[in-house]
Coordinates of C-alpha atoms in Angstrom, one line a residue:
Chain A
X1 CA -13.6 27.6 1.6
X2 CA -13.6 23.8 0.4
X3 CA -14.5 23.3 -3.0
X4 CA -13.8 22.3 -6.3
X5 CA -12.5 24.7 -8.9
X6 CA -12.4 24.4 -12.9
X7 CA -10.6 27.1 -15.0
X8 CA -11.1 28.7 -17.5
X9 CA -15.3 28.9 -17.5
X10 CA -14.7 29.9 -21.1
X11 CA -12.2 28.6 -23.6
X12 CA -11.6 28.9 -27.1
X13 CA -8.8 27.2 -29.6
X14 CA -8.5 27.3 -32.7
X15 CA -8.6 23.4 -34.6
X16 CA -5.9 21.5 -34.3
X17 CA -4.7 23.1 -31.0
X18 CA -3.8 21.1 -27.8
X19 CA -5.7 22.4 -24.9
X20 CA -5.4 21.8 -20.9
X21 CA -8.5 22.6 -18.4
X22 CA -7.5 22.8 -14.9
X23 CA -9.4 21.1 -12.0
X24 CA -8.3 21.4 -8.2
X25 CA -10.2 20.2 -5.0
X26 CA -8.8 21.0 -1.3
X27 CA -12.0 18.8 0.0
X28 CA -8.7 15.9 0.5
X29 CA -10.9 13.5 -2.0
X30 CA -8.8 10.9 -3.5
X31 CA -11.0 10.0 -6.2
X32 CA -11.3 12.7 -9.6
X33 CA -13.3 12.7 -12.7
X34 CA -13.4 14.3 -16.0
X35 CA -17.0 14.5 -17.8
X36 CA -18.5 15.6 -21.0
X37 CA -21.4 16.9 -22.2
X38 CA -23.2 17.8 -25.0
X39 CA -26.3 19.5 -25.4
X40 CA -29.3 17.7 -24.3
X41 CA -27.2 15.0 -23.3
X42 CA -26.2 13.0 -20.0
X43 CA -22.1 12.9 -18.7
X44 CA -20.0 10.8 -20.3
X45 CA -17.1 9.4 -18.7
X46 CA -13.4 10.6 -20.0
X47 CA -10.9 9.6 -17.7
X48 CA -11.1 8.8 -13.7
X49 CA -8.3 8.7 -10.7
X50 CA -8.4 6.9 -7.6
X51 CA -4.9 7.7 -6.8
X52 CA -1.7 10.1 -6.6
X53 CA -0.1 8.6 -10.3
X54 CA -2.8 6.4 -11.5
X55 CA -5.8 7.2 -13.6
X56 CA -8.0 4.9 -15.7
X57 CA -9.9 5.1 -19.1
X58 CA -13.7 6.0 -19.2
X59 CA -15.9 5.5 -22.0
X60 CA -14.8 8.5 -24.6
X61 CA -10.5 8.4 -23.3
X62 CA -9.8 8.9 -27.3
X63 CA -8.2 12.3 -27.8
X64 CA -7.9 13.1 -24.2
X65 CA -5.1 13.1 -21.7
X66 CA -4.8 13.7 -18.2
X67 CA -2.1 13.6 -15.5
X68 CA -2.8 13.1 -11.8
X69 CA 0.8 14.2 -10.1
X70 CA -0.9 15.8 -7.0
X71 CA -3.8 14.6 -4.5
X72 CA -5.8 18.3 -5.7
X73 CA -4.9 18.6 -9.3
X74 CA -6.6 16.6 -12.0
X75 CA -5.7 18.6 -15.4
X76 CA -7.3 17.3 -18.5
X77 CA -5.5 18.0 -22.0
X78 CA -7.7 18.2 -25.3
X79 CA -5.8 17.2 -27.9
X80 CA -6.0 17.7 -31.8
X81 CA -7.1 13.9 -32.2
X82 CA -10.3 14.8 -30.4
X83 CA -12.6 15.0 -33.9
X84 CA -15.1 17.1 -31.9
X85 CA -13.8 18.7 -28.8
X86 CA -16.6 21.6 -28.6
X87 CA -18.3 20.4 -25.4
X88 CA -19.1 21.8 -21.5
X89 CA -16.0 19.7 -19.2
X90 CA -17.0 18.8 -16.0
X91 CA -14.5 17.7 -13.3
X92 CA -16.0 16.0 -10.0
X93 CA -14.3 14.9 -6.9
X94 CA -15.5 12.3 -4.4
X95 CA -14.1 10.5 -1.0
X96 CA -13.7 6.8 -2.2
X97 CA -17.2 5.0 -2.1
X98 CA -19.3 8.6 -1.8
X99 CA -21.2 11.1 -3.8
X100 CA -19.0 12.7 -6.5
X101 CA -18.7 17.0 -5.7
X102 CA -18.7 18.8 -9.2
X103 CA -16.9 22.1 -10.3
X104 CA -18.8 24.6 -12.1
X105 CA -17.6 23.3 -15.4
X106 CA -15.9 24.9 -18.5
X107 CA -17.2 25.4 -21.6
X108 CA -14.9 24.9 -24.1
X109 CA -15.6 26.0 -28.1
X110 CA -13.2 25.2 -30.7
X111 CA -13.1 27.6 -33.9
Chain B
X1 CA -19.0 -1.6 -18.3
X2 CA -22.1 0.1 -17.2
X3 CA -25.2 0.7 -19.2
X4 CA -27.5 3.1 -17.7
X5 CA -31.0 3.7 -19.5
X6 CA -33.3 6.8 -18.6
X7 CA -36.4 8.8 -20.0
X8 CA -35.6 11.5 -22.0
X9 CA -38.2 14.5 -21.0
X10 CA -41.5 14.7 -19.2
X11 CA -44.1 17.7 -18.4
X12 CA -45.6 18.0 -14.8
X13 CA -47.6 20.5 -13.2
X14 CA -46.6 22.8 -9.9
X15 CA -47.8 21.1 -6.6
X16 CA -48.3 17.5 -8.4
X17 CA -45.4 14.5 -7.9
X18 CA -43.8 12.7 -10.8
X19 CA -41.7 9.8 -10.5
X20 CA -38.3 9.8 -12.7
X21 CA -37.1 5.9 -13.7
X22 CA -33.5 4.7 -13.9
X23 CA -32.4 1.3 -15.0
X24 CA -28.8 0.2 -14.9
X25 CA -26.6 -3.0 -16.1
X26 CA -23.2 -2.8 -14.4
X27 CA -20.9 -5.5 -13.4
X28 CA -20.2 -4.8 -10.1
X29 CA -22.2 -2.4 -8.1
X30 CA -21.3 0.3 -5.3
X31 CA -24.6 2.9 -5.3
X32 CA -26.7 4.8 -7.2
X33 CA -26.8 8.2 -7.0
X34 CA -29.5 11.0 -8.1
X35 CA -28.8 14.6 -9.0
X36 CA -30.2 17.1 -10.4
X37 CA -28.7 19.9 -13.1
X38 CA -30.3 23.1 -14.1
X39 CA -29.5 24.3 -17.4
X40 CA -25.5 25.3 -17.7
X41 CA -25.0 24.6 -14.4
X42 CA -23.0 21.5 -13.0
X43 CA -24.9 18.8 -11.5
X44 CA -25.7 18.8 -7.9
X45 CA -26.4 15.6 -5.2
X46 CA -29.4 14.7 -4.3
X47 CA -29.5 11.3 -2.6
X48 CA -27.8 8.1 -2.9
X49 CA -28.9 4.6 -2.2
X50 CA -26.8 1.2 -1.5
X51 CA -29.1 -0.8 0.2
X52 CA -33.3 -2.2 -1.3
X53 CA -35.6 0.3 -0.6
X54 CA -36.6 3.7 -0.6
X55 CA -34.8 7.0 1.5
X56 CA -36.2 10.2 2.1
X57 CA -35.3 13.3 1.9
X58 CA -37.6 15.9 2.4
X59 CA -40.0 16.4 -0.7
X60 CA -37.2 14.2 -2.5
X61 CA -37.3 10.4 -2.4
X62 CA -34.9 7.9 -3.7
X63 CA -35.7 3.8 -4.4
X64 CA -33.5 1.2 -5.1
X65 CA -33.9 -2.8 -6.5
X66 CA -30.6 -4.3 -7.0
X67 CA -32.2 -7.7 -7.8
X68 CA -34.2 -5.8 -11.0
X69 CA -31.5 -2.9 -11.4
X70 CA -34.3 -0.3 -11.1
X71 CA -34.4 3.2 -9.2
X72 CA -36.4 5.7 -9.0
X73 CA -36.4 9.4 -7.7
X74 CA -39.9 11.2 -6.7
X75 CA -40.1 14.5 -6.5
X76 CA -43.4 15.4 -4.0
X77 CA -45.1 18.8 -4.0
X78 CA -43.6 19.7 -7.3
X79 CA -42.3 23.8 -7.3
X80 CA -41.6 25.8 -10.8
X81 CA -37.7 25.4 -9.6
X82 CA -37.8 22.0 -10.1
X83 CA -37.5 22.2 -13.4
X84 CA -34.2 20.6 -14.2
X85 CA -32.9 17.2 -15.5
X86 CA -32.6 14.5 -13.1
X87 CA -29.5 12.5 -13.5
X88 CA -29.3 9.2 -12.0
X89 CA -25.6 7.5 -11.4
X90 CA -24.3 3.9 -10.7
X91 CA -20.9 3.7 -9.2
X92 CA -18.8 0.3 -10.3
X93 CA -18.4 -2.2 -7.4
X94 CA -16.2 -1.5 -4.5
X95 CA -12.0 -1.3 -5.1
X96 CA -13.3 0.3 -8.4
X97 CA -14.4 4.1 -8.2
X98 CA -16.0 4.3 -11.7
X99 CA -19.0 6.4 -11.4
X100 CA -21.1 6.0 -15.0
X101 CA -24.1 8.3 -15.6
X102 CA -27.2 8.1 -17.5
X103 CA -28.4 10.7 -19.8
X104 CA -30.8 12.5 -17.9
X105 CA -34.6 13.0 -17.7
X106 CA -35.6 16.4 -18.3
X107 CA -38.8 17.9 -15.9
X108 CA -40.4 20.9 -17.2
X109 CA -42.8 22.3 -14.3
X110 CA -45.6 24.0 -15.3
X111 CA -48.5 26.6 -13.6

């Protein structure tokens, strides 16, 4: 089946760990995006991709990484100069110009 | 940059309609989308505008101004499922895939 797939649904790290969520379409989108979201709150924008090897800034890029080496795979890697990294990820996927497909998310909680 | 500017929460009863507002300030402009997100879930599509005017979809209807930067969702014939927040999304003008949110306007449906 098409669709777009986040892993773990659950993570926890201890502070000051790095930590990489997985995203991977087979819908052939070429554009990806990384969201988060806090309780009660809308999507903010971490980091998006247009392109095999290119990837731009959102609004909150601080403390994040991400790699786009692959048309599926959009990892995005948490690292310990995120001051507050506890937060529901949300990964989307969209043909260029249409609606953006979302995975079911993953909730990450740092101890 | 995009600035996207929404009502935070209203209160409607079963069967009745209630109209959701979005405003946006973007430099470029490619569509607006609308989706809805139940609690812990991710967010899913509910219509997209590009053009002035309003699109139906069944007991969902979408309206766009680009001249004022306004939209608005309806939701018709208002069922207890309904209850959600209603996320509306501008996407930056074309050649750039950004796709900003707002932060949501939560509907509670009651009896």
């Amino acid at each position: 089946d098409g669709g777009i797939t986040q892993s773990p649904k659950y993570l926890f790290r201890k502070e000051g760990q790095n930590v990489t969520l997985s995203c991977e379409q087979n819908l052939n989108h070429d554009a990806m995006y990384w969201y988060r979201q806090d309780p009660g709150q809308g999507l903010r924008l971490i980091y998006y991709s247009q392109i095999v090897n290119d990837f731009q800034k959102g609004d909150i890029a601080e403390g994040y990484s991400v790699s786009r080496e692959k048309k599926e795979s959009f990892p995005l890697t948490v690292t310990s100069a995120q001051k507050n990294p506890t937060a529901f990820y949300l990964c989307a996927s969209s043909p260029l110009g249409a609606e953006a497909f979302f995975g079911q998310g993953t909730r990450l909680t740092v101890v | 940059g995009q600035n996207i500017d929404q009502p935070t929460e209203m209160t409607a009863t079963e069967g009745a309609i209630v109209q959701i507002n979005c405003t946006y300030q973007t430099s470029g402009f490619n569509g607006l989308f609308w989706y809805q997100q139940h609690a812990g879930e991710a967010p899913t599509f509910l219509s997209y505008n590009v053009l002035d005017g309003l699109e139906e979809k069944g007991r969902f209807s979408s309206f766009l101004s680009r001249s004022k930067g306004y939209s608005y969702l309806l939701l018709k014939e208002l069922q207890m499922k309904d209850s959600a927040s209603y996320l509306c999304a501008v996407r930056d003008a074309y050649g750039n895939n950004r796709l900003a949110f707002g932060k949501g306007n939560q509907v509670v449906v009651i009896p």
